[in-house]
Coordinates of C-alpha atoms in Angstrom, one line a residue:
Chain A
X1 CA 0.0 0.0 0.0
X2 CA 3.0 2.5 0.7
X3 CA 4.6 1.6 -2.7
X4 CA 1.3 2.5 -4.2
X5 CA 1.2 5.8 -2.4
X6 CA 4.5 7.0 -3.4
X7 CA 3.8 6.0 -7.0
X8 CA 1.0 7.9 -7.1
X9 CA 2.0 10.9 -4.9
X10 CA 5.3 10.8 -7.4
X11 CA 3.5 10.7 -11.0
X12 CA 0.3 13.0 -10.4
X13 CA 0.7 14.9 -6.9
X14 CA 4.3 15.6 -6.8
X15 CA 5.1 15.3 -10.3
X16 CA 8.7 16.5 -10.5
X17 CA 8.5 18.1 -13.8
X18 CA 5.3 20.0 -13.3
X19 CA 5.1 20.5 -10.0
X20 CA 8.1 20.2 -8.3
X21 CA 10.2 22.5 -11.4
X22 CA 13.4 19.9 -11.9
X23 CA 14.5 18.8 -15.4
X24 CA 12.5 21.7 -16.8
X25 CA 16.0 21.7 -19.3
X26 CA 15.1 18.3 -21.2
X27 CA 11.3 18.8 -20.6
X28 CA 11.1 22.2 -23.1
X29 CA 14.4 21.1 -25.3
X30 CA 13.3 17.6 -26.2
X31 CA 9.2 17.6 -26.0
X32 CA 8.6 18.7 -29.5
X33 CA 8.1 15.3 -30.9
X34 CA 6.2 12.5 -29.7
X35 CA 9.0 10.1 -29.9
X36 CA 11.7 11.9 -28.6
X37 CA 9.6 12.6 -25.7
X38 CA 9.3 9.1 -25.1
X39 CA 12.9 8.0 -25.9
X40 CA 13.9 10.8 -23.1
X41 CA 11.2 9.9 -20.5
X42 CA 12.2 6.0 -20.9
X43 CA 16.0 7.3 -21.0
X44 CA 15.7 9.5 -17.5
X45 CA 13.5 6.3 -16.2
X46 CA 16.3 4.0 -16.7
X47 CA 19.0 6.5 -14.8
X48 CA 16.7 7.3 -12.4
X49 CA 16.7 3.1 -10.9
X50 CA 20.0 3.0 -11.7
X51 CA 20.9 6.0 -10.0
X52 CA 19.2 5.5 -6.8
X53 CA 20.1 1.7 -6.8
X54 CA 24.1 3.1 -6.3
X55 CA 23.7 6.4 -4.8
X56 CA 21.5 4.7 -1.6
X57 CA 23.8 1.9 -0.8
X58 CA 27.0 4.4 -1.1
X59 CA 25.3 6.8 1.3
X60 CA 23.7 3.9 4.1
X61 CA 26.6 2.4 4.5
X62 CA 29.9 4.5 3.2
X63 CA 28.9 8.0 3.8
X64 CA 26.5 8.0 6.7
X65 CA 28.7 5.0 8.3
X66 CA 31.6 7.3 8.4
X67 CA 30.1 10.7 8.9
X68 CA 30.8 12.3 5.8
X69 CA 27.3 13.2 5.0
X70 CA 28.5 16.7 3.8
X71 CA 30.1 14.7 0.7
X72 CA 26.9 13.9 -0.6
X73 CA 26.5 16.6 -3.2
X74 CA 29.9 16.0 -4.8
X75 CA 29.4 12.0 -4.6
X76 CA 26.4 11.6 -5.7
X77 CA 26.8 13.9 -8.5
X78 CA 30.5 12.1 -9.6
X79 CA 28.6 8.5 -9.1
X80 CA 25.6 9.0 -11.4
X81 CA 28.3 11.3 -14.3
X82 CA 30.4 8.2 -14.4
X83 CA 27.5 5.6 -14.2
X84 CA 25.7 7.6 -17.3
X85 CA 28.9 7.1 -19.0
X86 CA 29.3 3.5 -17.5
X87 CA 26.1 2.4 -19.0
X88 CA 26.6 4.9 -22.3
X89 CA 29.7 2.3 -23.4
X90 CA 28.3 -1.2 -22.0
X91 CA 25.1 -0.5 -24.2
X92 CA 27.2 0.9 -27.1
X93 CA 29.1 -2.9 -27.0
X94 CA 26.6 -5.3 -25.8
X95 CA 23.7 -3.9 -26.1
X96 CA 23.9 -1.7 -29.9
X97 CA 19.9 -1.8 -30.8
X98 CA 19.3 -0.2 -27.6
X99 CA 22.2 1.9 -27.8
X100 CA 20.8 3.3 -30.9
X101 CA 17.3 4.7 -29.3
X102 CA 18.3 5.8 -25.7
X103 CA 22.0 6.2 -26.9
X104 CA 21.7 10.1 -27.5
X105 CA 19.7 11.2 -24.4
X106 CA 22.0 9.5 -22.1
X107 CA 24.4 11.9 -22.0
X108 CA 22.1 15.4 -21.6
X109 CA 21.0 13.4 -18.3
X110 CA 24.4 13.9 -16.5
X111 CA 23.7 16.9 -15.5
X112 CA 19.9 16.6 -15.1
X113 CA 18.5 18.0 -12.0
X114 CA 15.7 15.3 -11.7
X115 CA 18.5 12.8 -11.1
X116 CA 20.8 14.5 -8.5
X117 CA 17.2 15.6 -6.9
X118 CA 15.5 12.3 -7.0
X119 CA 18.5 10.2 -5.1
X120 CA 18.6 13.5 -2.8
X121 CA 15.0 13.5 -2.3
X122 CA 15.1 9.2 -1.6
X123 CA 17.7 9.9 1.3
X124 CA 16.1 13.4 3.0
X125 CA 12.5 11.3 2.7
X126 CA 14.1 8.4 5.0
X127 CA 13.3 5.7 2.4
X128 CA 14.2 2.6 2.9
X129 CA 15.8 1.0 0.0
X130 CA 12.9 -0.8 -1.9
X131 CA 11.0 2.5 -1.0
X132 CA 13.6 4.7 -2.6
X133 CA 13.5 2.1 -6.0
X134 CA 9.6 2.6 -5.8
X135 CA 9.8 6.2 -5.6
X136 CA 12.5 6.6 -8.3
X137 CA 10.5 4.7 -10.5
X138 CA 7.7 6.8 -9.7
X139 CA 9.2 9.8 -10.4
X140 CA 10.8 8.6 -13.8
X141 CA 7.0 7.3 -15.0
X142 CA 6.2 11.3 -13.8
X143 CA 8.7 12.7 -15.9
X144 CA 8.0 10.4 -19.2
X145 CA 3.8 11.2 -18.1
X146 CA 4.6 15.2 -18.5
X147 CA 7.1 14.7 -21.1
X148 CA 4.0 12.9 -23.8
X149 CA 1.9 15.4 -22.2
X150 CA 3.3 18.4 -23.2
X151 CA 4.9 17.0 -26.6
X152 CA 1.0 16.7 -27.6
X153 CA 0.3 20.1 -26.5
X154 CA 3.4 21.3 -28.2
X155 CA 2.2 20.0 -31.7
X156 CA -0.9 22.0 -30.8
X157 CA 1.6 25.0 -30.5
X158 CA 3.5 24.6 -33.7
X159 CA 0.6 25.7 -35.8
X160 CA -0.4 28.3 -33.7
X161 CA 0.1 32.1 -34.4
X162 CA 1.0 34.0 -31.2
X163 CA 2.1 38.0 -31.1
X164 CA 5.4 38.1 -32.1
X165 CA 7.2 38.5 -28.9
X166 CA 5.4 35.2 -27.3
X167 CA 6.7 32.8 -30.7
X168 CA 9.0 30.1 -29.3
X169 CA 9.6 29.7 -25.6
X170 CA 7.1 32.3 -23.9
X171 CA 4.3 30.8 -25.3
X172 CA 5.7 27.0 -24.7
X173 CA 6.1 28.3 -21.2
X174 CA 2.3 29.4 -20.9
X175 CA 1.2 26.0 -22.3
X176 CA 3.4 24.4 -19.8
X177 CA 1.9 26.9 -17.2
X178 CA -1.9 25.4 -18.6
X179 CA -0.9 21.7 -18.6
X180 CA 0.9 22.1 -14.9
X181 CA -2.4 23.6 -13.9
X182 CA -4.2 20.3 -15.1
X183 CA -2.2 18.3 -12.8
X184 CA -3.0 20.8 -10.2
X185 CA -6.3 19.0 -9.3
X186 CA -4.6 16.1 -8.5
X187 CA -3.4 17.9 -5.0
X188 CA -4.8 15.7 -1.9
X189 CA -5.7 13.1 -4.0
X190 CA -3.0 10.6 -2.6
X191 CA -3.8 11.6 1.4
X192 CA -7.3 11.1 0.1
X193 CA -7.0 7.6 -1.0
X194 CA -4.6 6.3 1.4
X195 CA -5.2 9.0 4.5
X196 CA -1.4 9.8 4.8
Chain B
X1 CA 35.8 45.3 -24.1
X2 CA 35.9 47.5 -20.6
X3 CA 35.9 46.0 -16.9
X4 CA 32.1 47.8 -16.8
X5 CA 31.3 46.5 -20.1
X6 CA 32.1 43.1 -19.1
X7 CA 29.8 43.3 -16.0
X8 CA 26.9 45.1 -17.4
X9 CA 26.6 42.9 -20.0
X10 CA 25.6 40.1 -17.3
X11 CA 22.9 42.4 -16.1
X12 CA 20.9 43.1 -19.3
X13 CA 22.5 42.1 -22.3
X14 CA 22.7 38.7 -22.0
X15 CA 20.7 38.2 -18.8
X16 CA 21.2 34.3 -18.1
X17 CA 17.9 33.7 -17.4
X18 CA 15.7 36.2 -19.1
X19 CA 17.7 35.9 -22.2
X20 CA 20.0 33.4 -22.5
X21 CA 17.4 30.9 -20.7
X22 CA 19.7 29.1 -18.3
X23 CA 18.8 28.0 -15.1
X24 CA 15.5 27.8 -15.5
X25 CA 14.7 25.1 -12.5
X26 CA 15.7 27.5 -9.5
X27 CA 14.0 30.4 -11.6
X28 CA 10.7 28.6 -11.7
X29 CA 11.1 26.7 -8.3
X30 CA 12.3 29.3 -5.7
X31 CA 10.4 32.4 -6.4
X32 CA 7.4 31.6 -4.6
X33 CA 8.8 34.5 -2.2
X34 CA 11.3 37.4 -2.8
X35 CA 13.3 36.3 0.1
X36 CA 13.9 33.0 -0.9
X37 CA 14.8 33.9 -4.4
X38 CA 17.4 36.8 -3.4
X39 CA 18.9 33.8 -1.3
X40 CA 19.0 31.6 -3.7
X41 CA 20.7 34.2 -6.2
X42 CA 23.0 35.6 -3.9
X43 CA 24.0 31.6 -3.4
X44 CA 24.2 31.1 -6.5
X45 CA 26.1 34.1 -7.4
X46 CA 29.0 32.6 -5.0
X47 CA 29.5 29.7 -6.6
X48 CA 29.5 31.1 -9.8
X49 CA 32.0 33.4 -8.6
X50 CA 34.2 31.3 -6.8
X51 CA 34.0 28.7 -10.1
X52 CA 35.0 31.3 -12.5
X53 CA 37.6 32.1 -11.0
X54 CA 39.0 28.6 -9.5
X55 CA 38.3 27.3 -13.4
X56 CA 40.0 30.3 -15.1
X57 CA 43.1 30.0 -12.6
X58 CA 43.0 26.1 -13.7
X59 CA 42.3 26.1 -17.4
X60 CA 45.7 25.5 -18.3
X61 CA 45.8 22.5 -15.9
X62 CA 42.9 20.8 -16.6
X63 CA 43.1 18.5 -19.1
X64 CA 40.5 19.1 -22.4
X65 CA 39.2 15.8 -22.6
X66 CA 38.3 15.5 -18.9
X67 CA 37.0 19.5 -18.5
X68 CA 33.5 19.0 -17.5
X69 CA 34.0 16.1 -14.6
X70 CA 36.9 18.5 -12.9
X71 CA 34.5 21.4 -13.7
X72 CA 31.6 19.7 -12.1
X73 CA 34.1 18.5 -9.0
X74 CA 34.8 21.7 -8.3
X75 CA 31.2 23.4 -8.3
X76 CA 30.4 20.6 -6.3
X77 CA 32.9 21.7 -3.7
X78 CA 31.9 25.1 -3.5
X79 CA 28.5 24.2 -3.5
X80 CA 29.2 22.4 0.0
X81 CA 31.2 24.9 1.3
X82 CA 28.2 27.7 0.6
X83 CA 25.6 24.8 1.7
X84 CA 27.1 24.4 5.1
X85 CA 28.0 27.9 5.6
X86 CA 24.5 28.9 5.6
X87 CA 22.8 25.5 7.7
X88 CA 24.9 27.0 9.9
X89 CA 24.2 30.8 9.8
X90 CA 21.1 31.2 8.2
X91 CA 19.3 28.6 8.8
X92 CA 16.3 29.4 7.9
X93 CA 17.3 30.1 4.4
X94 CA 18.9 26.6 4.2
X95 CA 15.4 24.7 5.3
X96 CA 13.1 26.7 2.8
X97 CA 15.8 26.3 0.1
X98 CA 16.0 22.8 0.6
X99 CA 17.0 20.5 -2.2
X100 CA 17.5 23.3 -4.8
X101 CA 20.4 24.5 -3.1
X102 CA 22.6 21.3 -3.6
X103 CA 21.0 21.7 -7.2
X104 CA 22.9 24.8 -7.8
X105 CA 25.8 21.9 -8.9
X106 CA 23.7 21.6 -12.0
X107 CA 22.0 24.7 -13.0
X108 CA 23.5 25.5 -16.2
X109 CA 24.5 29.2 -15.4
X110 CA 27.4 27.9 -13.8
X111 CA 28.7 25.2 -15.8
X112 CA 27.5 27.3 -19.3
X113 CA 30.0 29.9 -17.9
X114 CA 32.4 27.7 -17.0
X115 CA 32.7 26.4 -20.4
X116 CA 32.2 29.6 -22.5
X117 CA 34.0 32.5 -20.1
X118 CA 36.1 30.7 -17.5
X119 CA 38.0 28.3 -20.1
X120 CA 39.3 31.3 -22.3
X121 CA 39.5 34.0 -20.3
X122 CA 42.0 35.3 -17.3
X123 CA 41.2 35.5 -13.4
X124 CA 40.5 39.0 -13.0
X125 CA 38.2 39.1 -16.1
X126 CA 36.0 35.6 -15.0
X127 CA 35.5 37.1 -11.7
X128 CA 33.5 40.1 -13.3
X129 CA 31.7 38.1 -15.7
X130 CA 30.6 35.7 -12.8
X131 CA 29.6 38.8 -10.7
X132 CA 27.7 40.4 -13.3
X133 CA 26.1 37.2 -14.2
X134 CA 24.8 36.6 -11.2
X135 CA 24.1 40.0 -10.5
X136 CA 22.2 39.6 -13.5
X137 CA 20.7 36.2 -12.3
X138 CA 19.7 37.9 -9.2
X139 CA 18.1 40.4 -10.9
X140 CA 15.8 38.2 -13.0
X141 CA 14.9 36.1 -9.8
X142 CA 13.8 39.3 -8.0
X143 CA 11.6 40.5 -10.8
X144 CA 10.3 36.9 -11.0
X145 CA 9.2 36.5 -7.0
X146 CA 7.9 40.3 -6.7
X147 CA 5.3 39.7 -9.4
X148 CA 4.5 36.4 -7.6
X149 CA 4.8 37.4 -4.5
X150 CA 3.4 41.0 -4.5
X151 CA 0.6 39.9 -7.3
X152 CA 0.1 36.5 -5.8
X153 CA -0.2 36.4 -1.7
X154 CA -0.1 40.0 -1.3
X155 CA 2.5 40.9 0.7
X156 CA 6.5 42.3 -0.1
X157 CA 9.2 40.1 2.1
X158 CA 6.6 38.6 4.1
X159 CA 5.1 42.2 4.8
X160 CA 1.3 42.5 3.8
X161 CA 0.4 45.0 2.1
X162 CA -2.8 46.7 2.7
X163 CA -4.8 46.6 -0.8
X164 CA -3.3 43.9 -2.7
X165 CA -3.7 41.4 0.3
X166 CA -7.4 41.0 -0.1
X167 CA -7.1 41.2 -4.1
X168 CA -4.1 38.7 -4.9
X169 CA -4.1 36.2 -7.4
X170 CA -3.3 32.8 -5.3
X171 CA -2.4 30.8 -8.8
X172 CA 0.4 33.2 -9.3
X173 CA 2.7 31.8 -6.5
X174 CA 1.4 28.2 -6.8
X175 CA 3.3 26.0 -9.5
X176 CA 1.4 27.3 -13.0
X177 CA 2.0 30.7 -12.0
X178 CA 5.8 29.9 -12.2
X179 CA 5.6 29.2 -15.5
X180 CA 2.8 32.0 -16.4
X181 CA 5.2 34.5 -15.3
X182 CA 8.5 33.8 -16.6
X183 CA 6.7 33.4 -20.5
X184 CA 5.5 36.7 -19.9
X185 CA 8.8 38.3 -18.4
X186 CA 10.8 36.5 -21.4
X187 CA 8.1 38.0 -23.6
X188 CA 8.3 41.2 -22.2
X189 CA 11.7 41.3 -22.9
X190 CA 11.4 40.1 -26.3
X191 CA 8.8 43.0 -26.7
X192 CA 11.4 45.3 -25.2
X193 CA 14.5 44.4 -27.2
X194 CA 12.5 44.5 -30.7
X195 CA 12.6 40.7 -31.4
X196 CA 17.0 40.9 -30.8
X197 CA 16.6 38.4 -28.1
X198 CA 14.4 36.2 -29.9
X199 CA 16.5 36.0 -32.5
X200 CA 19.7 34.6 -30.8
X201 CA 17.9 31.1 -30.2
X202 CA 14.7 29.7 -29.6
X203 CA 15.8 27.7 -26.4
X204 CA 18.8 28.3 -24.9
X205 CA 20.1 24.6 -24.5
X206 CA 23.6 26.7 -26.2
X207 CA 24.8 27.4 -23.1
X208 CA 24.1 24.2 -21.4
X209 CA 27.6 22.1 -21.2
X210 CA 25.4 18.4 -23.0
X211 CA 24.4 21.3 -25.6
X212 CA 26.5 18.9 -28.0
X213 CA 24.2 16.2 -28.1
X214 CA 21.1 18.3 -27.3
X215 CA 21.9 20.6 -30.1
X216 CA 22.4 18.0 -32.5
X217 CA 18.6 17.0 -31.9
X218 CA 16.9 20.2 -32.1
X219 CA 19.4 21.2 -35.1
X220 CA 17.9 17.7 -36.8
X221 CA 15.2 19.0 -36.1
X222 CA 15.2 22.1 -37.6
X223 CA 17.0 20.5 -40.9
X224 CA 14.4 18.6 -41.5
X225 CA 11.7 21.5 -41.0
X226 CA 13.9 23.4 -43.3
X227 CA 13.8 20.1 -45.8
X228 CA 9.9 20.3 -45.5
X229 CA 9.4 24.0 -46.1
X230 CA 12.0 23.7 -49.3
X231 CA 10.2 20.7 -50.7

């Protein structure tokens, strides 16, 4: 029942593109069509568990073990650049079909705030482990939710025909502001549901 | 270019957020409330100092191939020395902050500067372009949180004000409003500059250090539009 929560509280409540503001970078550079939407959402899924399945371990029982909590910024932050990198060649030699559709979005993810702030987030919530997978995996199924979201609105936007000085981001940004506000009705619905 | 050139240019020229669009996450997140932005800023302008300068002392050190990790190291370190100076002096600050305050490793003002000032450029002259950059930064967050803040629950640094109070516009501090209010800033400066700041890009990924790969998708992107159109 807690997984479910977190899920849920992590996709529609706290979604971390549209209502917590991290990864905006990716979620207006790469939402303009459908399937690079998709192939980045999947992409910052796959780092997010991979992420959080290193970054929890190293700070339970290296960095909290020996007091260097302080460290965890520039850890964590070194740990998931050289894992992106990490998985970037393995895929490239073992796994090559794969490599071909996530390939490219791996790297823009290194310094993507929804990673660094999702294993931050799993450690200053007190997860346990399997709660800090859940809610990693939550988050990631948030981010790839708002990222086909907005790449439908978006193809909305490209025929549209605002004033001049709106054309390009400021009227992306006012779309964004429109589809955040439809996820804005999802507040309470978890401690609703499950009576956190 | 002047020493005051070189600063001011920070400030309205190429404004990293308003026009150059970079660090858009702590834009959008932390100016529910003027304080917390102006904190925020004035954090962020630190690092970005203290980078500049520790990257432009370094860039004949550091080897090319391996810029961005020792880049990213060293932000990181700064970034923990300003995150522990203020849990311990203003702690207030460091609780309403939060998580976005160890994010300040990867807003792109910092590394974007790294890479396109601090690499080529002496000491002396990095440290003004940090400072006016995040004077500049600063700037853009204030503008941000006072229409929120002043528009949206009434009040100026936590002071009500009288009138507005009972007349505020609650959506503008809540999430949407973030984003309602930084189109209309960006367009507003559009609208100000004559379309100049339109022109230099659509999305300012440019600055961002994976703009490599990320430019190479929005440039197919815009190849293929281009194919389209022709055909």
């Amino acid at each position: 029942m807690k997984f479910l929560m977190i899920i849920m509280t992590s996709v529609l409540v706290n979604n971390y593109v549209l209502s917590r503001f991290l990864g905006i970078c990716p979620f207006l550079g790469v939402s303009k069509k459908l399937n690079q939407a998709t192939g980045m959402g999947i992409a910052v899924t796959f780092v997010m568990l991979l992420a959080t399945s290193v970054t929890w371990p190293i700070q339970t029982y290296l960095l909290d073990r020996f007091n260097l909590g302080y460290l965890q910024t520039i850890v964590f932050i070194l740990v998931i650049a050289a894992l992106v990198q990490f998985v970037e060649i393995v895929l490239k030699k073992y796994l090559p079909a794969l490599h071909a559709s996530l390939g490219i979005y791996l790297p823009l993810i290194t310094t993507n705030c929804a990673v660094l702030g999702v294993t931050i987030n799993n450690i200053r919530d007190g997860y346990t482990f399997a709660e800090s997978m859940v809610s990693s995996l939550g988050c990631g199924i948030g981010f790839l939710f708002a990222m086909v979201l907005f790449s439908g609105v978006r193809s909305r936007l490209e025929d549209a025909e605002p004033p001049r000085a709106f054309e390009g981001l400021p009227i992306t940004l006012i779309a964004a502001a429109i589809t955040s506000l439809s996820l804005f009705g999802f507040s309470g619905v978890a401690t609703g549901l499950f009576g956190g | 270019m002047t020493k005051i050139q070189n600063f001011l240019k920070g400030l309205v020229k190429e404004n990293p957020v308003l026009v150059l669009i970079l660090g858009t996450c702590p834009t959008l997140a932390t100016t529910t409330s003027i304080l917390n932005a102006l904190g925020m800023g004035v954090a962020a302008t630190i690092v970005l100092l203290c980078s500049n300068m520790a990257i432009s002392a370094l860039r004949n050190v550091i080897p090319d191939k391996v810029r961005i990790p020792c880049y990213i190291v060293l932000i990181a370190g700064f970034v923990t020395a300003v995150e522990l100076l203020l849990h311990a002096f203003v702690p207030s600050l460091y609780d309403s902050l939060g998580i976005y305050l160890a994010l300040i490793v990867v807003n792109c003002i910092i590394l974007g500067r790294a890479e396109m000032y601090a690499s080529k450029h002496g000491v002396i002259d990095s440290a003004i372009d940090g400072l006016g950059m995040g004077c500049g930064f600063i700037l853009a967050l204030f503008a941000m949180s006072f229409v929120r803040e002043v528009f949206g629950a009434g009040s100026f640094c936590g002071i009500e004000i009288p009138f507005l109070s009972r007349y505020c516009i609650p959506i503008l501090a809540k999430t949407p409003g973030g984003f309602l209010v930084f189109g209309c800033l960006i367009a507003l400066v559009n609208a100000i500059s004559k379309g100049k700041a339109i022109k230099k890009k659509e999305f300012g990924c440019a600055g961002c250090p994976s703009a490599a790969t990320c430019g190479k998708l929005s440039c197919a992107d815009d190849a293929q539009v281009k194919e389209e159109a022709a055909k």
